[in-house]
Amino acid sequence: QQQVKQSPQSLIVQKGGISIINCAYENTAFDYFPWYQQFPGKGPALLIAIRPDVSEKKEGRFTISFNKSAKQFSLHIMDSQPGDSATYFCAASSSLTGNQFYFGTGTSLTVIP
Amino acid sequence: GAVVSQHPSWVICKSGTSVKIECRSLDFQATTMFWYRQFPKQSLMLMATSNEGSKATYEQGVEKDKFLINHASLTLSTLTVTSAHPEDSSFYICSARVSAGTYEQYFGPGTRLTVT
């Protein structure tokens, strides 16, 4: 059973546009929601993370929006650049289950010049 | 800070042989390390969780006798794929966590294993 559902599977955005990736979860015990960026042949790198006590977190061009009641969270990449082309994974974790990460299925983002 | 390295970055071995992959936290001590497996264009699948000085906890469906994990120190964990077969070919990634009370996991660059 997929604990975290991620969409879309792939995304093509023009340079300068906004990339939006969505994730949904069911387990209300999740209390940590990170986003990771992965380039081909490399390990994932932490981009930004949020706790459920805030509805939004922004770091540079990256913003997480969190909707606790809907059990959804999303990553917004503003002013998308070709260098942002990568695969993005959302994840969720709970302190009640040893902080194990449950990853989404990934979104392949392509930013075209 | 929070750098995790893996060695080797890629390895080719013959069917039936064993391969050891090292995961090191370079600038912090990791109480917990995780091992993941990733198939092309797929998500990360957690294989096992290891805590320093204790036996690893394997996820359901992962053969502990085939994937031997040792977490001998706070900066080193190893994954040994024993009697490797072509279906074990995959991208193996480790991650490390600073302490039990923290959430952040820092990932290594991964190891590409090809079994011929």
Short mmCIF file of C-alpha atoms in Angstrom, two decimals:
data_model
loop_
_atom_site.label_atom_id
_atom_site.label_comp_id
_atom_site.label_asym_id
_atom_site.label_seq_id
_atom_site.Cartn_x
_atom_site.Cartn_y
_atom_site.Cartn_z
CA GLN A 1 0.00 0.00 0.00
CA GLN A 2 1.40 3.33 -1.07
CA GLN A 3 1.52 5.49 2.04
CA VAL A 4 2.22 8.67 0.10
CA LYS A 5 0.69 9.35 -3.31
CA GLN A 6 2.47 11.76 -5.60
CA SER A 7 1.39 13.45 -8.82
CA PRO A 8 2.03 14.12 -11.60
CA GLN A 9 4.42 11.41 -12.68
CA SER A 10 6.09 13.80 -15.10
CA LEU A 11 5.94 17.52 -15.65
CA ILE A 12 7.21 19.83 -18.37
CA VAL A 13 7.47 23.53 -17.59
CA GLN A 14 8.79 26.49 -19.52
CA LYS A 15 11.75 28.36 -18.09
CA GLY A 16 10.51 31.01 -15.70
CA GLY A 17 7.27 29.18 -15.02
CA ILE A 18 5.95 27.63 -11.81
CA SER A 19 6.33 23.90 -11.23
CA ILE A 20 3.80 22.34 -8.88
CA ILE A 21 4.02 18.82 -7.52
CA ASN A 22 1.39 17.38 -5.23
CA CYS A 23 1.41 14.70 -2.55
CA ALA A 24 -1.31 13.18 -0.41
CA TYR A 25 -1.19 10.92 2.61
CA GLU A 26 -3.59 9.02 4.83
CA ASN A 27 -1.71 8.42 8.06
CA THR A 28 -2.50 11.31 10.40
CA ALA A 29 0.46 10.31 12.56
CA PHE A 30 2.88 11.67 9.96
CA ASP A 31 4.55 14.76 11.35
CA TYR A 32 7.43 15.52 9.02
CA PHE A 33 7.19 16.09 5.29
CA PRO A 34 10.41 16.58 3.29
CA TRP A 35 10.98 17.05 -0.40
CA TYR A 36 14.02 15.58 -2.09
CA GLN A 37 15.63 16.37 -5.44
CA GLN A 38 17.46 13.63 -7.31
CA PHE A 39 19.58 13.91 -10.42
CA PRO A 40 20.27 10.82 -12.55
CA GLY A 41 22.84 8.54 -10.96
CA LYS A 42 22.94 10.56 -7.75
CA GLY A 43 21.45 10.21 -4.31
CA PRO A 44 18.49 12.34 -3.21
CA ALA A 45 19.25 15.74 -1.71
CA LEU A 46 17.00 17.42 0.83
CA LEU A 47 15.35 20.50 -0.64
CA ILE A 48 12.92 21.67 1.98
CA ALA A 49 10.80 20.17 4.72
CA ILE A 50 7.76 21.13 6.76
CA ARG A 51 6.05 20.15 9.99
CA PRO A 52 2.23 20.09 10.26
CA ASP A 53 2.09 23.06 12.59
CA VAL A 54 2.64 25.50 9.71
CA SER A 55 0.78 25.85 6.43
CA GLU A 56 3.61 27.14 4.32
CA LYS A 57 7.37 27.24 4.25
CA LYS A 58 9.51 29.07 1.76
CA GLU A 59 13.19 28.74 1.00
CA GLY A 60 14.37 30.72 -1.96
CA ARG A 61 12.43 29.62 -5.04
CA PHE A 62 11.02 26.56 -3.27
CA THR A 63 7.79 26.65 -1.26
CA ILE A 64 5.92 23.89 0.51
CA SER A 65 2.20 24.37 1.00
CA PHE A 66 0.63 22.13 3.60
CA ASN A 67 -3.07 21.43 4.09
CA LYS A 68 -3.51 19.38 7.24
CA SER A 69 -7.26 18.92 6.95
CA ALA A 70 -6.97 17.66 3.38
CA LYS A 71 -3.86 15.64 4.20
CA GLN A 72 -2.07 17.11 1.22
CA PHE A 73 1.13 18.99 0.64
CA SER A 74 2.74 20.41 -2.42
CA LEU A 75 6.02 21.74 -3.71
CA HIS A 76 6.06 24.92 -5.73
CA ILE A 77 9.17 25.86 -7.69
CA MET A 78 9.02 29.49 -8.73
CA ASP A 79 10.91 30.84 -11.73
CA SER A 80 11.78 27.30 -12.81
CA GLN A 81 15.18 26.91 -14.46
CA PRO A 82 16.61 24.20 -16.73
CA GLY A 83 18.94 23.28 -13.86
CA ASP A 84 15.87 22.30 -11.85
CA SER A 85 15.26 19.43 -14.25
CA ALA A 86 15.41 16.39 -11.98
CA THR A 87 13.20 13.90 -10.21
CA TYR A 88 11.45 15.13 -7.09
CA PHE A 89 10.26 12.91 -4.29
CA CYS A 90 8.00 13.82 -1.43
CA ALA A 91 8.14 11.82 1.76
CA ALA A 92 6.40 11.54 5.08
CA SER A 93 7.60 10.39 8.44
CA SER A 94 6.26 9.83 11.91
CA SER A 95 8.05 9.91 15.22
CA LEU A 96 5.70 7.13 16.30
CA THR A 97 7.20 4.70 13.78
CA GLY A 98 10.87 5.46 14.25
CA ASN A 99 10.93 8.29 11.75
CA GLN A 100 11.02 5.90 8.82
CA PHE A 101 10.51 7.71 5.52
CA TYR A 102 7.67 6.78 3.22
CA PHE A 103 8.46 8.11 -0.24
CA GLY A 104 6.13 9.15 -3.01
CA THR A 105 6.58 7.64 -6.45
CA GLY A 106 8.50 10.61 -7.80
CA THR A 107 7.93 13.33 -10.39
CA SER A 108 10.24 13.82 -13.32
CA LEU A 109 10.47 17.56 -13.98
CA THR A 110 11.77 18.94 -17.24
CA VAL A 111 12.23 22.68 -17.58
CA ILE A 112 12.59 23.71 -21.20
CA PRO A 113 14.48 26.87 -22.12
CA GLY B 1 27.94 19.70 6.66
CA ALA B 2 25.98 16.42 6.81
CA VAL B 3 27.86 14.64 4.06
CA VAL B 4 27.38 10.96 3.42
CA SER B 5 29.68 9.04 1.10
CA GLN B 6 29.36 5.63 -0.50
CA HIS B 7 31.98 3.36 -1.92
CA PRO B 8 32.18 2.14 -4.57
CA SER B 9 30.06 4.38 -6.76
CA TRP B 10 29.60 1.55 -9.21
CA VAL B 11 30.56 -2.10 -9.28
CA ILE B 12 30.24 -4.96 -11.72
CA CYS B 13 30.44 -8.49 -10.39
CA LYS B 14 29.83 -11.98 -11.62
CA SER B 15 26.83 -14.01 -10.59
CA GLY B 16 27.48 -15.96 -7.40
CA THR B 17 30.03 -13.58 -5.93
CA SER B 18 29.55 -11.20 -3.00
CA VAL B 19 29.83 -7.45 -3.05
CA LYS B 20 30.32 -5.06 -0.14
CA ILE B 21 29.12 -1.46 -0.24
CA GLU B 22 30.30 1.05 2.35
CA CYS B 23 28.35 4.02 3.66
CA ARG B 24 30.14 6.66 5.71
CA SER B 25 28.98 9.79 7.45
CA LEU B 26 31.90 12.15 6.97
CA ASP B 27 31.22 15.04 9.30
CA PHE B 28 28.76 13.74 11.83
CA GLN B 29 28.02 10.66 13.85
CA ALA B 30 25.04 8.70 12.64
CA THR B 31 23.12 6.71 15.21
CA THR B 32 20.92 5.28 12.49
CA MET B 33 21.61 4.43 8.90
CA PHE B 34 19.15 3.29 6.28
CA TRP B 35 19.65 1.25 3.15
CA TYR B 36 17.44 1.77 0.13
CA ARG B 37 17.14 0.15 -3.24
CA GLN B 38 16.01 2.02 -6.31
CA PHE B 39 15.09 0.61 -9.70
CA PRO B 40 15.25 2.83 -12.81
CA LYS B 41 12.64 5.57 -12.78
CA GLN B 42 11.15 4.26 -9.56
CA SER B 43 10.96 5.40 -5.99
CA LEU B 44 13.26 4.45 -3.14
CA MET B 45 12.43 1.22 -1.40
CA LEU B 46 13.61 0.91 2.19
CA MET B 47 15.49 -2.34 2.69
CA ALA B 48 16.65 -2.07 6.28
CA THR B 49 17.35 0.20 9.19
CA SER B 50 20.53 -0.21 11.17
CA ASN B 51 21.49 1.25 14.50
CA GLU B 52 25.09 1.34 15.63
CA GLY B 53 26.02 -1.74 17.59
CA SER B 54 22.80 -3.64 17.05
CA LYS B 55 21.28 -5.91 14.45
CA ALA B 56 19.61 -4.35 11.46
CA THR B 57 15.85 -4.34 11.11
CA TYR B 58 14.82 -5.58 7.68
CA GLU B 59 11.68 -4.62 5.83
CA GLN B 60 9.22 -7.28 4.88
CA GLY B 61 10.34 -9.22 1.82
CA VAL B 62 14.02 -8.36 2.16
CA GLU B 63 16.20 -11.42 2.70
CA LYS B 64 18.46 -10.69 5.64
CA ASP B 65 20.77 -13.59 4.78
CA LYS B 66 21.28 -12.18 1.32
CA PHE B 67 21.67 -8.54 2.23
CA LEU B 68 23.99 -8.45 5.23
CA ILE B 69 24.14 -5.13 7.03
CA ASN B 70 26.74 -4.19 9.58
CA HIS B 71 26.77 -0.89 11.46
CA ALA B 72 30.03 -1.27 13.33
CA SER B 73 30.61 2.37 14.21
CA LEU B 74 28.81 5.68 14.33
CA THR B 75 30.27 6.64 10.97
CA LEU B 76 30.24 3.41 8.97
CA SER B 77 27.63 0.96 7.79
CA THR B 78 28.17 -1.74 5.21
CA LEU B 79 25.81 -3.66 2.97
CA THR B 80 27.03 -6.97 1.61
CA VAL B 81 25.10 -8.56 -1.21
CA THR B 82 25.88 -12.25 -0.93
CA SER B 83 25.75 -14.70 -3.82
CA ALA B 84 24.65 -11.94 -6.13
CA HIS B 85 22.40 -12.67 -9.08
CA PRO B 86 21.41 -10.50 -12.06
CA GLU B 87 18.10 -9.61 -10.38
CA ASP B 88 20.11 -7.95 -7.59
CA SER B 89 21.35 -5.39 -10.10
CA SER B 90 20.10 -2.06 -8.87
CA PHE B 91 20.99 1.34 -7.44
CA TYR B 92 21.67 1.06 -3.70
CA ILE B 93 21.50 4.21 -1.61
CA CYS B 94 22.23 4.70 2.06
CA SER B 95 21.15 7.51 4.31
CA ALA B 96 22.13 8.57 7.78
CA ARG B 97 20.38 10.24 10.66
CA VAL B 98 22.15 12.18 13.36
CA SER B 99 20.13 11.04 16.34
CA ALA B 100 16.98 9.15 17.19
CA GLY B 101 15.09 12.31 17.95
CA THR B 102 15.71 13.98 14.63
CA TYR B 103 13.93 13.56 11.35
CA GLU B 104 16.46 14.64 8.77
CA GLN B 105 18.09 11.94 6.68
CA TYR B 106 21.14 12.69 4.60
CA PHE B 107 21.62 10.52 1.57
CA GLY B 108 24.74 9.13 0.01
CA PRO B 109 25.39 9.38 -3.74
CA GLY B 110 24.39 5.78 -4.35
CA THR B 111 26.12 2.66 -5.68
CA ARG B 112 25.23 1.17 -9.03
CA LEU B 113 25.52 -2.64 -8.85
CA THR B 114 25.50 -4.69 -12.02
CA VAL B 115 25.59 -8.45 -11.73
CA THR B 116 26.55 -10.29 -14.91
#
